[in-house]
C-alpha positions as a Python dict, from the first residue, in 0.01 Angstrom:
ca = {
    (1, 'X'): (0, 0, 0),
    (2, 'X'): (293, -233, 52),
    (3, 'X'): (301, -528, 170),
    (4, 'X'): (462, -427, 531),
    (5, 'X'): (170, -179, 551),
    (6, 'X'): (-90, -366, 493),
    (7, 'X'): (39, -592, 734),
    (8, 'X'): (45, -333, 997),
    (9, 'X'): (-285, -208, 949),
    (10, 'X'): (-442, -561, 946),
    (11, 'X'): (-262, -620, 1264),
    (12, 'X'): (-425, -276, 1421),
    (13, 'X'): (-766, -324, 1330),
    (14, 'X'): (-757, -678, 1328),
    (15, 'X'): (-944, -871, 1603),
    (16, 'X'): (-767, -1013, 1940),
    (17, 'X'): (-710, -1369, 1728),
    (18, 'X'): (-536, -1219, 1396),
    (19, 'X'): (-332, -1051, 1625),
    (20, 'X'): (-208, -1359, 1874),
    (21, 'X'): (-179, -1535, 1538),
    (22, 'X'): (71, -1248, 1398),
    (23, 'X'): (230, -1221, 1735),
    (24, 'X'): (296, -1603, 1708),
    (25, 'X'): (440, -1615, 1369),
    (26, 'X'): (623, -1318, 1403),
    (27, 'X'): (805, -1423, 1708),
    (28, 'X'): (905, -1731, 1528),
    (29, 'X'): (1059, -1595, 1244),
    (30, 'X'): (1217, -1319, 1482),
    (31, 'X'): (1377, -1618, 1681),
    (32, 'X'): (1499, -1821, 1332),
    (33, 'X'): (1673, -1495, 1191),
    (34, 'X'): (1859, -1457, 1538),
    (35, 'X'): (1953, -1850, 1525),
    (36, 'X'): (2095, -1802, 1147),
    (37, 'X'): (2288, -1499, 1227),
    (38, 'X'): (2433, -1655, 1516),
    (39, 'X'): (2474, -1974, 1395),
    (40, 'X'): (2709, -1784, 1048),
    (41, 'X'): (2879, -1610, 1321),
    (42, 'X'): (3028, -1945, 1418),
    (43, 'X'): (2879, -1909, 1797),
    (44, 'X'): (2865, -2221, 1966),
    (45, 'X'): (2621, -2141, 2239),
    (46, 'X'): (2252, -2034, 2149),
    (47, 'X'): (2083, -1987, 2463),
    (48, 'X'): (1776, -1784, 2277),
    (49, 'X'): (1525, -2035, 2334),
    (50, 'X'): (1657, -2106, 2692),
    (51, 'X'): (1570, -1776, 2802),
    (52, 'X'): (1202, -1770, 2683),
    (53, 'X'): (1121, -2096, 2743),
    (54, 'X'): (937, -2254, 3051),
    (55, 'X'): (1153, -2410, 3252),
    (56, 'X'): (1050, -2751, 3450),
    (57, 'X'): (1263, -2609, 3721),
    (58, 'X'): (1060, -2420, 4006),
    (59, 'X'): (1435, -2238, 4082),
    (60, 'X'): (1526, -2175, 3757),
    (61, 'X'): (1148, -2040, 3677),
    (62, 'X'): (1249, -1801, 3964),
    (63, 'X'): (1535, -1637, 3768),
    (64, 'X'): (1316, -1616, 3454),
    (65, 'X'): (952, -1544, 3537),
    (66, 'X'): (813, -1415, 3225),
    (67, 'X'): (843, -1768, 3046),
    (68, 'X'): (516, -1854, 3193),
    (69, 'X'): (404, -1607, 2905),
    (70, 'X'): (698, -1561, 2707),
    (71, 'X'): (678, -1986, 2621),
    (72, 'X'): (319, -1991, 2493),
    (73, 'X'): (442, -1760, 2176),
    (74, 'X'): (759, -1909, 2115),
    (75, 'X'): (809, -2199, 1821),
    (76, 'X'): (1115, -2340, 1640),
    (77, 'X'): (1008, -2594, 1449),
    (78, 'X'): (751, -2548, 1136),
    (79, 'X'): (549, -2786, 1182),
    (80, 'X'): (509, -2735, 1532),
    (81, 'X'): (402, -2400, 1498),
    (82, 'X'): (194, -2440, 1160),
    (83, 'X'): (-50, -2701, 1324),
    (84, 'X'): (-56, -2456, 1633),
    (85, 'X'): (-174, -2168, 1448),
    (86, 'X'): (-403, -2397, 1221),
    (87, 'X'): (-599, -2461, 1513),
    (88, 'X'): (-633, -2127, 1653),
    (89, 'X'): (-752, -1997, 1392),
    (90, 'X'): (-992, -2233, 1318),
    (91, 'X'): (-1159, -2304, 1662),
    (92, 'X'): (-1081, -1966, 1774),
    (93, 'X'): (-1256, -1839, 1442),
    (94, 'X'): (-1556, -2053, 1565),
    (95, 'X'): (-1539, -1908, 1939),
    (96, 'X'): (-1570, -1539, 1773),
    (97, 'X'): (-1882, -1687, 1650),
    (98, 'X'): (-2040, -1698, 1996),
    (99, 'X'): (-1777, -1469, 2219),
    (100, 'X'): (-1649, -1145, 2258),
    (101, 'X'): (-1222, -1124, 2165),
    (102, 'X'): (-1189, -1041, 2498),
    (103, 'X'): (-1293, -1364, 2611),
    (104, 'X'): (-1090, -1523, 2364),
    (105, 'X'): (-759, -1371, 2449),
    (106, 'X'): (-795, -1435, 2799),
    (107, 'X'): (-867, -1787, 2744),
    (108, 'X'): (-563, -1819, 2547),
    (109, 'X'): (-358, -1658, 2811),
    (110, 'X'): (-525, -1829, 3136),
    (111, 'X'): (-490, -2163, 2942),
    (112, 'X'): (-116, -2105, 2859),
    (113, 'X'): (-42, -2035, 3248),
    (114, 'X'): (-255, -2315, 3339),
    (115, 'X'): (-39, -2555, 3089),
    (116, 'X'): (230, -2475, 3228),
    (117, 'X'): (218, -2499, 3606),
    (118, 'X'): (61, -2828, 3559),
    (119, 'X'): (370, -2867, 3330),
    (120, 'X'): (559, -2754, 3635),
    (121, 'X'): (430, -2975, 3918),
    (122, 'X'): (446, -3267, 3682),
    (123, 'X'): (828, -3209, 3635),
    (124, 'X'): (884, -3155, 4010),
    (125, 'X'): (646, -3462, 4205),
    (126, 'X'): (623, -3749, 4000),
    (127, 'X'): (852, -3994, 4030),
    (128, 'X'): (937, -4067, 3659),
    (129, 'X'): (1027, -3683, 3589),
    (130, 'X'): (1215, -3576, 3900),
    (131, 'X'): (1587, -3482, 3842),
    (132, 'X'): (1530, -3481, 3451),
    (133, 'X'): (1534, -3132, 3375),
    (134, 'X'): (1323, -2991, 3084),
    (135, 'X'): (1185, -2705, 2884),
    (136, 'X'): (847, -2594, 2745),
    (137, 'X'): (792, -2411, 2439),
    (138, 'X'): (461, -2375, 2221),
    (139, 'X'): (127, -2228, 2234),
    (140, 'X'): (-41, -2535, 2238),
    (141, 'X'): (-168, -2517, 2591),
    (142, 'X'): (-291, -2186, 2533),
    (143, 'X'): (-454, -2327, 2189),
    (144, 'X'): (-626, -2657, 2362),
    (145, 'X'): (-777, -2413, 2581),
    (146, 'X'): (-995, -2274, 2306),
    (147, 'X'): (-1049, -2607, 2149),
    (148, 'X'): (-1200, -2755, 2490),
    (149, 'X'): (-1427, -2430, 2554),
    (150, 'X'): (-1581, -2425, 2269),
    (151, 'X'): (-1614, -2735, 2221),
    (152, 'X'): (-1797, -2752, 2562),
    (153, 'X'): (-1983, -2461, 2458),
    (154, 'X'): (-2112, -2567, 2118),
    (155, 'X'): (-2054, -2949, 2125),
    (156, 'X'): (-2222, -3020, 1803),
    (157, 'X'): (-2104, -2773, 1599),
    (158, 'X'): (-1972, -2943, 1301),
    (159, 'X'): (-1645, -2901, 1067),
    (160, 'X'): (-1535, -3048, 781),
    (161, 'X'): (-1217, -3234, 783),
    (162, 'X'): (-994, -3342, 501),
    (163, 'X'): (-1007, -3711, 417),
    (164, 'X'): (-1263, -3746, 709),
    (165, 'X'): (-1530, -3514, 610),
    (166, 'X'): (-1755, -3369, 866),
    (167, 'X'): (-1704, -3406, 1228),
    (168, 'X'): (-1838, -3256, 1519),
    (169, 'X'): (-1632, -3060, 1744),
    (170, 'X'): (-1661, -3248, 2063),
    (171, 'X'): (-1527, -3574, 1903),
    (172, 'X'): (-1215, -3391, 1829),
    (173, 'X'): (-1199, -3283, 2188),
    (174, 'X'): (-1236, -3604, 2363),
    (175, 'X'): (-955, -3807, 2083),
    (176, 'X'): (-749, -3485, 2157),
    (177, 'X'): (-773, -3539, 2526),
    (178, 'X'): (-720, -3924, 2480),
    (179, 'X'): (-373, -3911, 2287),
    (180, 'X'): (-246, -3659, 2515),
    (181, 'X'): (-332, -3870, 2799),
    (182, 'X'): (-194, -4205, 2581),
    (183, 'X'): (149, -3977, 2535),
    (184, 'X'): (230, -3911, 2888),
    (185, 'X'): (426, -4200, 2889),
    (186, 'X'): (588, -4134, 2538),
    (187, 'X'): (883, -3880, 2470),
    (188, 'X'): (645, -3565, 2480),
    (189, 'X'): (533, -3605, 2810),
    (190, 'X'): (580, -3260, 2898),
    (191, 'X'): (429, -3107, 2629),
    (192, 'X'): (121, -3328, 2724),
    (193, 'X'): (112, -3218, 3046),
    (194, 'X'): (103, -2885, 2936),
    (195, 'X'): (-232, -3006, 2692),
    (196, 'X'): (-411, -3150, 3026),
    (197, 'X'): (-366, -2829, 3210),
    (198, 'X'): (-504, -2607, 2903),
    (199, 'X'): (-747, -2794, 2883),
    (200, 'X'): (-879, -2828, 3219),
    (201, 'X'): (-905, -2476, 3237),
    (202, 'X'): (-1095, -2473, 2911),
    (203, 'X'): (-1340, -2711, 3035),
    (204, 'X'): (-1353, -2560, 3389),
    (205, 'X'): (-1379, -2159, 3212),
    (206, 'X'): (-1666, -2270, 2976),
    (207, 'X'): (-1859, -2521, 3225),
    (208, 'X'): (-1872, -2185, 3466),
    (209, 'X'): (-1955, -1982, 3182),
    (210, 'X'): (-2253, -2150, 3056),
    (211, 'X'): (-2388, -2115, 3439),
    (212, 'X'): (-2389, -1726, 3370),
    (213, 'X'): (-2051, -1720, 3562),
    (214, 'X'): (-1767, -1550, 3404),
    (215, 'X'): (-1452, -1683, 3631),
    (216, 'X'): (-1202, -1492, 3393),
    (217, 'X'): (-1406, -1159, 3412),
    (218, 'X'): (-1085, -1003, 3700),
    (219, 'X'): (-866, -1081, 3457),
    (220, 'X'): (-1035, -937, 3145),
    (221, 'X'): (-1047, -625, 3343),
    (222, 'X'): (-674, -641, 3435),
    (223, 'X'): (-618, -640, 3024),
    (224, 'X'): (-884, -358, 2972),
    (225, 'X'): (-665, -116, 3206),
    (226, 'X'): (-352, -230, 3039),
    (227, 'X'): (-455, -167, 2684),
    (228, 'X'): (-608, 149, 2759),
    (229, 'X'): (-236, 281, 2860),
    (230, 'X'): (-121, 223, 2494),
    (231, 'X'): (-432, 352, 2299),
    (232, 'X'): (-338, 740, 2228),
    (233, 'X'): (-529, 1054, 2327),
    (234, 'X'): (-685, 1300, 2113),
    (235, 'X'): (-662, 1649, 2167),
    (236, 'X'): (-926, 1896, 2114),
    (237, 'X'): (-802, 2220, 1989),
    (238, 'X'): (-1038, 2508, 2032),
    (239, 'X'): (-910, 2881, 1887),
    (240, 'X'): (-1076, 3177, 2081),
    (241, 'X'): (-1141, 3496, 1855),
    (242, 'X'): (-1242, 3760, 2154),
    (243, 'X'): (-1536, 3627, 2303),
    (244, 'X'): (-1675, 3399, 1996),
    (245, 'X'): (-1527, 3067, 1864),
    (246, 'X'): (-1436, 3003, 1547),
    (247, 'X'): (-1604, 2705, 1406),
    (248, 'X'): (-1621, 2592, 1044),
    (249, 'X'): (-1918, 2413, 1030),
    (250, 'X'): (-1842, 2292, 660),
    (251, 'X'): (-1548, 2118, 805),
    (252, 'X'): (-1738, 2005, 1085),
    (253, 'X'): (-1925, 1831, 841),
    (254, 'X'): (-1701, 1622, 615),
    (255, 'X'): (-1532, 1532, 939),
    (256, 'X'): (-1860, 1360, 1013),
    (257, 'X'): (-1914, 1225, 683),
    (258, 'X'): (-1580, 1045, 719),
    (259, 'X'): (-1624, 902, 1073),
    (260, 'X'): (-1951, 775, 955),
    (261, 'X'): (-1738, 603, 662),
    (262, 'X'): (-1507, 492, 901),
    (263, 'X'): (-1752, 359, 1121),
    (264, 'X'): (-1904, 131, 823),
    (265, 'X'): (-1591, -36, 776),
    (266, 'X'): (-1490, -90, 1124),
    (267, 'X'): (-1861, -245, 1133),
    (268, 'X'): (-1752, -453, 881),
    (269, 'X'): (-1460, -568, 974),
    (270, 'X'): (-1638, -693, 1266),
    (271, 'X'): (-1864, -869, 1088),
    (272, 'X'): (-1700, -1030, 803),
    (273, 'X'): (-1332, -993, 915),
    (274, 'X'): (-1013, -764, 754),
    (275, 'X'): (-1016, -938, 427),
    (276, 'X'): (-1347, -879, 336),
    (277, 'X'): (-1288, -493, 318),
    (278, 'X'): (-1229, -400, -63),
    (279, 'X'): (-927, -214, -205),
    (280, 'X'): (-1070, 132, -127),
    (281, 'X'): (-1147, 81, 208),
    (282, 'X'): (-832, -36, 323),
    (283, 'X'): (-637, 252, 179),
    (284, 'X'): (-891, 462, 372),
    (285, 'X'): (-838, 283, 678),
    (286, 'X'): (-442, 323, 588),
    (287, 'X'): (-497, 686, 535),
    (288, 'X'): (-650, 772, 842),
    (289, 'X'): (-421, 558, 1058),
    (290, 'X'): (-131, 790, 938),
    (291, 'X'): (-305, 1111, 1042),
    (292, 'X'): (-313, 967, 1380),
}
């Protein structure tokens, strides 16, 4: 396989988080290539990021609606989006531990919107930020969200941190929570808005949780329904001979014999993640995706 295929097929059977990490990192090199092109085109005006961004502006949000999802996926800088999807993948790695996906990607989504209407309302009734337009870009609302929950959720689960060595999770959570209060006041105050609100709903989504109350559970079913309209349909093709069927039950049986392969790996990957599969199961997994 090449390198674009195995990409694809990691992205297909991969789990909710290597796919909002793809998404992320794709849409960011998407958005780069567009600002080279234009910018060896000699255009003057770039107004990419504009239009996907979050704007502080509750009129201007009004022309350009989707940004309250469209922002929490979009990056420009490297850095900015490196550290973003350095800590999704580790705390969301450590959610999977405990959670369903769907959980996960709801959280991630919830906490995005949440950043940024209290992103939003900052922008629009305090005092130090009215009449000084801005725009939002980054999924690290969306990412605190994760941090917070689990962090709630398991707050002495431990990590090991370069230089520092091992930490439990909830004291990254509460200095996390302090510097983005501490930079309200700096040049990022937006931004740190945006960490508050993701955050709240992190704590407020897990603290329900834990009571055996699953306030995101509408929602979840919302993104059920709308994945189901993608997923494709198999047919079942039956030939009639006169009044008997034709059924090759030798067929019949190394179809079964593969599912039952199949199903191992997808068991796998469940377990132990994508990369864990060796070389011949991926090309299987390859090989049956193209029959589909």
């Amino acid at each position: 396989m090449g390198i674009l295929e195995e990409i694809k097929l990691s992205f297909k059977n991969g789990s909710y988080l290597t796919r909002l990490i793809y998404l992320n990192i794709g849409v960011w090199v998407i958005i780069r290539l567009i600002y080279v092109i234009l910018f060896l085109s000699g255009a003057q005006d770039t107004p990419v990021l504009s239009w996907l961004s979050l704007p502080s502006s509750f009129d201007v949000f009004l022309t350009r609606p989707w940004t309250i999802i469209t922002y929490m996926f979009l990056h420009f800088q490297f850095f900015h989006i490196l550290f973003n999807i350095l800590w999704l993948y580790w705390f969301g790695r450590i959610f999977l531990e405990y959670h369903d996906q769907r959980k996960l990607l709801s959280l991630y989504l919830i906490g995005g919107v949440a950043g940024g209407l209290v992103y939003m309302l900052a922008y629009n009734f305090l005092p130090p930020f009215q009449g000084k337009p801005s725009e939002l870009l980054g999924a690290s609302a969306a990412v605190i969200a994760i941090v917070i929950a689990i962090s709630v959720y398991v707050p002495n689960h431990v990590i090991h941190l370069m230089f520092i060595g091992p930490v439990k999770i909830k004291w990254i959570a509460v200095v996390s929570i302090i510097m983005y209060i501490i930079g309200l006041g700096g040049n990022n105050a937006g931004g740190d808005f945006a960490h508050l609100g993701g955050a709240l709903w992190g704590w407020l989504y897990m603290s329900q949780l834990v009571k055996g109350r699953n306030v995101s559970r509408g929602f979840e079913r919302v993104l059920d329904k709308f994945f189901t309209w993608f997923k494709p349909r198999k047919k079942l093709r039956v030939e009639h001979r006169g009044e008997a069927v034709n059924i090759d039950y030798e067929y019949n049986n190394k179809k079964k014999e593969q599912q039952e392969y199949i199903n191992q790996i997808l068991e796998k990957i469940g377990k132990s993640g994508y990369d864990s599969l060796t070389k011949e199961e991926k090309e299987t997994l390859f090989r049956m995706g193209n029959k589909k």
